[in-house]
Structures are given as C-alpha cells and as structure tokens.
Amino acid sequence: MTLRDRLEQALAKGHENDLDHLLYNERDHIDDLKILRDAAVLIAVTDRPDPGVIFVQRPQHMRNHPGQVAFPGGKIDPEDHDPIDAALREAHEEVSLDRSHVDVIGLTDSFQSGSGYNIQPVLSVIPPDLPFVADPTEVESWFEAPLEYLLDPKNRTTHEGTWNGRKRHYYEIYWQDYRIWGITAGILNNLGKRLDW
C-alpha cells in the first residue's frame, strides 16, 4: 500500500466518527464565528520510507505570529476557488512548491484562532527532497520533521496560558531546535487522532 493510499484510507475512516475531545482551538472563545477570515494551510507529507512534514518558520518582522513555526498557508483570497486552491497558492508563494507536485488527499477539521481566522488544513503527499526556496518576506526558513514523531502523543505536551484575559490550552512539540505549538500543534494532534497513527 502506498503512503497516499494509507493516508487516504485512514483519513476517511477517522472522519466516520466524532472526536470525543476538545480540539484545543479558540472556537469556544469567539462570540461570532462569521466574523472570522478564512484561511488554509497545506499539510505536505513527503513520500519516503520515513515520511516527513514540511513546515515554515515565520520571520520575526511579521505582524502576525512572528517567529512561529507553521504549515505553509495563509488567507483565502477572493480569486481562490476553494481552500485547496488557497493552500496550494500559498505554498507556492512561500516555498516555491509547484502545485503539480502536490497530490491532495483531502480536508480535515478546521480550526478557529483567537487572532481571527478560520483555518482549513489540507492533507497532501509530495515527492521527497524537492528544491524549496523560501520567500524571505514570508518565510525565515523551512524544515521537515518526521510524521511519526509529530503524531506520537508522547512527543506533545499540554500547556495553559492567558491571552486577551482568557485562559487557553495549547499543545507544544519540540523537534530539534524548533518549537511547534498553538494551532499548528493542535492540527497535528487532531490529525493523529483522525489517522489513528
């Protein structure tokens, strides 16, 4: 069975039932979900014996989420056909990932952020060792971390913090010198439960 087949079957099976846990997003702290700006991120899994996931690190000079690790992605623009189109466009803009290399598997659960976004993750498979080039206006660096490591609950810790006067729970994963936390780690936690990895 190919990696793509494995992920597709696991994702479909995982979405047959409701998750019985909080997704650690900001949904419960937002009064009106209609005011959120739609966004999409690409979960790009590399097709290798030990699959990895591509991440970007935001530059420190960015207004929103400076220095944070994230999936390639961003706001859905009016010219985007759907979240998949937006995620592919953003990944191309940020790291020069050509959409012809992306095999989209499907969508998983959206996350709502306290910073005002409704984020739609798009799961995909890409060839390994593509020659990514980071756009310095949006990406300080990019890296690949092992999928199995990211989805292993032993490698995630849960934390509590206060933001805008409210207590929030969030996940945190460390891979080498990178801190993956907040919505990105929450998406990984949820993906692990959907895939039963």
GROMACS .gro file of C-alpha atoms in nm:
model
  197
    1MET     CA    1   0.000   0.000   0.000
    2THR     CA    2   0.136   0.340  -0.095
    3LEU     CA    3   0.172   0.623   0.155
    4ARG     CA    4  -0.102   0.809  -0.027
    5ASP     CA    5  -0.341   0.513  -0.004
    6ARG     CA    6  -0.261   0.466   0.364
    7LEU     CA    7  -0.326   0.830   0.447
    8GLU     CA    8  -0.642   0.848   0.235
    9GLN     CA    9  -0.795   0.537   0.394
   10ALA     CA   10  -0.700   0.644   0.746
   11LEU     CA   11  -0.839   0.996   0.697
   12ALA     CA   12  -1.168   0.867   0.557
   13LYS     CA   13  -1.205   0.617   0.841
   14GLY     CA   14  -1.108   0.875   1.101
   15HIS     CA   15  -1.379   1.112   0.986
   16GLU     CA   16  -1.654   0.850   1.022
   17ASN     CA   17  -1.690   0.930   1.393
   18ASP     CA   18  -1.690   1.246   1.601
   19LEU     CA   19  -1.384   1.306   1.813
   20ASP     CA   20  -1.460   1.286   2.182
   21HIS     CA   21  -1.211   1.552   2.293
   22LEU     CA   22  -1.160   1.925   2.267
   23LEU     CA   23  -0.955   2.024   1.965
   24TYR     CA   24  -0.768   2.291   2.161
   25ASN     CA   25  -0.874   2.565   1.926
   26GLU     CA   26  -1.025   2.902   2.009
   27ARG     CA   27  -1.382   2.823   1.897
   28ASP     CA   28  -1.528   2.846   2.245
   29HIS     CA   29  -1.377   3.193   2.295
   30ILE     CA   30  -1.520   3.352   1.979
   31ASP     CA   31  -1.861   3.517   2.005
   32ASP     CA   32  -1.941   3.519   1.633
   33LEU     CA   33  -1.767   3.268   1.405
   34LYS     CA   34  -1.899   3.455   1.099
   35ILE     CA   35  -1.654   3.739   1.155
   36LEU     CA   36  -1.352   3.510   1.109
   37ARG     CA   37  -1.133   3.542   0.799
   38ASP     CA   38  -1.099   3.216   0.606
   39ALA     CA   39  -0.751   3.068   0.571
   40ALA     CA   40  -0.599   2.741   0.456
   41VAL     CA   41  -0.278   2.553   0.534
   42LEU     CA   42  -0.107   2.268   0.349
   43ILE     CA   43   0.000   1.960   0.544
   44ALA     CA   44   0.258   1.837   0.293
   45VAL     CA   45   0.374   1.483   0.377
   46THR     CA   46   0.688   1.366   0.198
   47ASP     CA   47   0.662   1.030   0.023
   48ARG     CA   48   0.961   0.848   0.169
   49PRO     CA   49   1.005   0.534   0.387
   50ASP     CA   50   1.008   0.759   0.694
   51PRO     CA   51   0.757   1.027   0.585
   52GLY     CA   52   0.807   1.382   0.700
   53VAL     CA   53   0.601   1.700   0.713
   54ILE     CA   54   0.711   2.036   0.571
   55PHE     CA   55   0.699   2.341   0.800
   56VAL     CA   56   0.797   2.704   0.765
   57GLN     CA   57   0.924   2.941   1.030
   58ARG     CA   58   0.785   3.293   1.009
   59PRO     CA   59   1.027   3.589   1.015
   60GLN     CA   60   1.047   3.794   1.333
   61HIS     CA   61   0.940   4.108   1.147
   62MET     CA   62   0.593   3.976   1.059
   63ARG     CA   63   0.297   4.148   1.221
   64ASN     CA   64   0.104   3.825   1.283
   65HIS     CA   65   0.268   3.524   1.453
   66PRO     CA   66   0.630   3.647   1.423
   67GLY     CA   67   0.890   3.370   1.453
   68GLN     CA   68   0.632   3.094   1.481
   69VAL     CA   69   0.650   2.756   1.312
   70ALA     CA   70   0.356   2.689   1.082
   71PHE     CA   71   0.237   2.490   0.786
   72PRO     CA   72   0.265   2.673   0.454
   73GLY     CA   73  -0.057   2.866   0.410
   74GLY     CA   74  -0.247   3.186   0.466
   75LYS     CA   75  -0.562   3.381   0.392
   76ILE     CA   76  -0.807   3.261   0.129
   77ASP     CA   77  -0.821   3.535  -0.134
   78PRO     CA   78  -1.129   3.615  -0.347
   79GLU     CA   79  -0.961   3.469  -0.657
   80ASP     CA   80  -0.901   3.132  -0.487
   81HIS     CA   81  -1.155   2.868  -0.592
   82ASP     CA   82  -1.157   2.692  -0.253
   83PRO     CA   83  -0.933   2.617   0.049
   84ILE     CA   84  -0.730   2.367  -0.154
   85ASP     CA   85  -0.655   2.627  -0.420
   86ALA     CA   86  -0.557   2.878  -0.150
   87ALA     CA   87  -0.327   2.631   0.030
   88LEU     CA   88  -0.153   2.539  -0.297
   89ARG     CA   89  -0.112   2.905  -0.394
   90GLU     CA   90   0.030   2.998  -0.055
   91ALA     CA   91   0.273   2.702  -0.053
   92HIS     CA   92   0.399   2.809  -0.394
   93GLU     CA   93   0.440   3.170  -0.281
   94GLU     CA   94   0.614   3.078   0.044
   95VAL     CA   95   0.849   2.794  -0.054
   96SER     CA   96   0.812   2.760  -0.435
   97LEU     CA   97   0.622   2.431  -0.404
   98ASP     CA   98   0.476   2.374  -0.750
   99ARG     CA   99   0.116   2.255  -0.729
  100SER     CA  100   0.193   1.990  -0.994
  101HIS     CA  101   0.399   1.810  -0.727
  102VAL     CA  102   0.113   1.808  -0.473
  103ASP     CA  103  -0.123   1.510  -0.451
  104VAL     CA  104  -0.414   1.637  -0.241
  105ILE     CA  105  -0.576   1.373  -0.019
  106GLY     CA  106  -0.846   1.583   0.141
  107LEU     CA  107  -0.955   1.821   0.413
  108THR     CA  108  -0.952   1.762   0.785
  109ASP     CA  109  -1.109   1.955   1.073
  110SER     CA  110  -1.096   2.333   1.057
  111PHE     CA  111  -0.955   2.531   1.348
  112GLN     CA  112  -1.063   2.873   1.469
  113SER     CA  113  -0.794   3.104   1.603
  114GLY     CA  114  -0.822   3.382   1.857
  115SER     CA  115  -0.638   3.603   1.609
  116GLY     CA  116  -0.945   3.596   1.385
  117TYR     CA  117  -0.904   3.311   1.138
  118ASN     CA  118  -1.099   3.002   1.039
  119ILE     CA  119  -0.818   2.771   0.924
  120GLN     CA  120  -0.880   2.478   0.690
  121PRO     CA  121  -0.599   2.216   0.685
  122VAL     CA  122  -0.541   2.036   0.353
  123LEU     CA  123  -0.366   1.698   0.375
  124SER     CA  124  -0.140   1.608   0.083
  125VAL     CA  125   0.155   1.397  -0.030
  126ILE     CA  126   0.457   1.539  -0.212
  127PRO     CA  127   0.776   1.384  -0.354
  128PRO     CA  128   1.076   1.387  -0.120
  129ASP     CA  129   1.369   1.627  -0.150
  130LEU     CA  130   1.205   1.898  -0.357
  131PRO     CA  131   1.421   2.212  -0.404
  132PHE     CA  132   1.225   2.451  -0.184
  133VAL     CA  133   1.312   2.820  -0.193
  134ALA     CA  134   1.184   3.032   0.094
  135ASP     CA  135   1.036   3.374   0.017
  136PRO     CA  136   1.219   3.593   0.272
  137THR     CA  137   0.923   3.830   0.308
  138GLU     CA  138   0.710   3.546   0.448
  139VAL     CA  139   0.945   3.265   0.550
  140GLU     CA  140   1.267   3.276   0.750
  141SER     CA  141   1.340   2.907   0.695
  142TRP     CA  142   1.173   2.575   0.623
  143PHE     CA  143   1.232   2.226   0.760
  144GLU     CA  144   1.099   1.872   0.751
  145ALA     CA  145   1.011   1.676   1.066
  146PRO     CA  146   0.918   1.305   1.083
  147LEU     CA  147   0.544   1.240   1.065
  148GLU     CA  148   0.561   0.951   1.310
  149TYR     CA  149   0.740   1.168   1.567
  150LEU     CA  150   0.491   1.454   1.525
  151LEU     CA  151   0.186   1.231   1.566
  152ASP     CA  152   0.319   1.037   1.866
  153PRO     CA  153   0.133   1.166   2.176
  154LYS     CA  154   0.447   1.110   2.385
  155ASN     CA  155   0.611   1.397   2.200
  156ARG     CA  156   0.334   1.650   2.278
  157THR     CA  157   0.282   1.839   2.598
  158THR     CA  158  -0.026   2.037   2.701
  159HIS     CA  159   0.007   2.386   2.845
  160GLU     CA  160  -0.215   2.661   2.974
  161GLY     CA  161  -0.169   3.029   2.910
  162THR     CA  162  -0.362   3.354   2.926
  163TRP     CA  163  -0.434   3.554   2.613
  164ASN     CA  164  -0.669   3.854   2.595
  165GLY     CA  165  -0.768   3.786   2.955
  166ARG     CA  166  -0.881   3.428   2.896
  167LYS     CA  167  -0.716   3.101   2.986
  168ARG     CA  168  -0.624   2.891   2.683
  169HIS     CA  169  -0.493   2.540   2.648
  170TYR     CA  170  -0.244   2.456   2.376
  171TYR     CA  171  -0.011   2.180   2.262
  172GLU     CA  172   0.362   2.206   2.219
  173ILE     CA  173   0.602   1.981   2.026
  174TYR     CA  174   0.978   2.025   2.007
  175TRP     CA  175   1.166   1.891   1.707
  176GLN     CA  176   1.538   1.965   1.720
  177ASP     CA  177   1.558   2.341   1.779
  178TYR     CA  178   1.207   2.410   1.655
  179ARG     CA  179   0.907   2.478   1.877
  180ILE     CA  180   0.580   2.373   1.717
  181TRP     CA  181   0.288   2.496   1.924
  182GLY     CA  182  -0.056   2.653   1.926
  183ILE     CA  183  -0.284   2.595   1.628
  184THR     CA  184  -0.014   2.409   1.431
  185ALA     CA  185   0.042   2.159   1.712
  186GLY     CA  186  -0.335   2.136   1.765
  187ILE     CA  187  -0.383   2.046   1.398
  188LEU     CA  188  -0.117   1.775   1.433
  189ASN     CA  189  -0.284   1.640   1.747
  190ASN     CA  190  -0.617   1.621   1.571
  191LEU     CA  191  -0.464   1.470   1.258
  192GLY     CA  192  -0.304   1.197   1.469
  193LYS     CA  193  -0.645   1.108   1.612
  194ARG     CA  194  -0.807   1.112   1.269
  195LEU     CA  195  -0.536   0.890   1.124
  196ASP     CA  196  -0.500   0.671   1.434
  197TRP     CA  197  -0.128   0.681   1.363
   0.00000   0.00000   0.00000
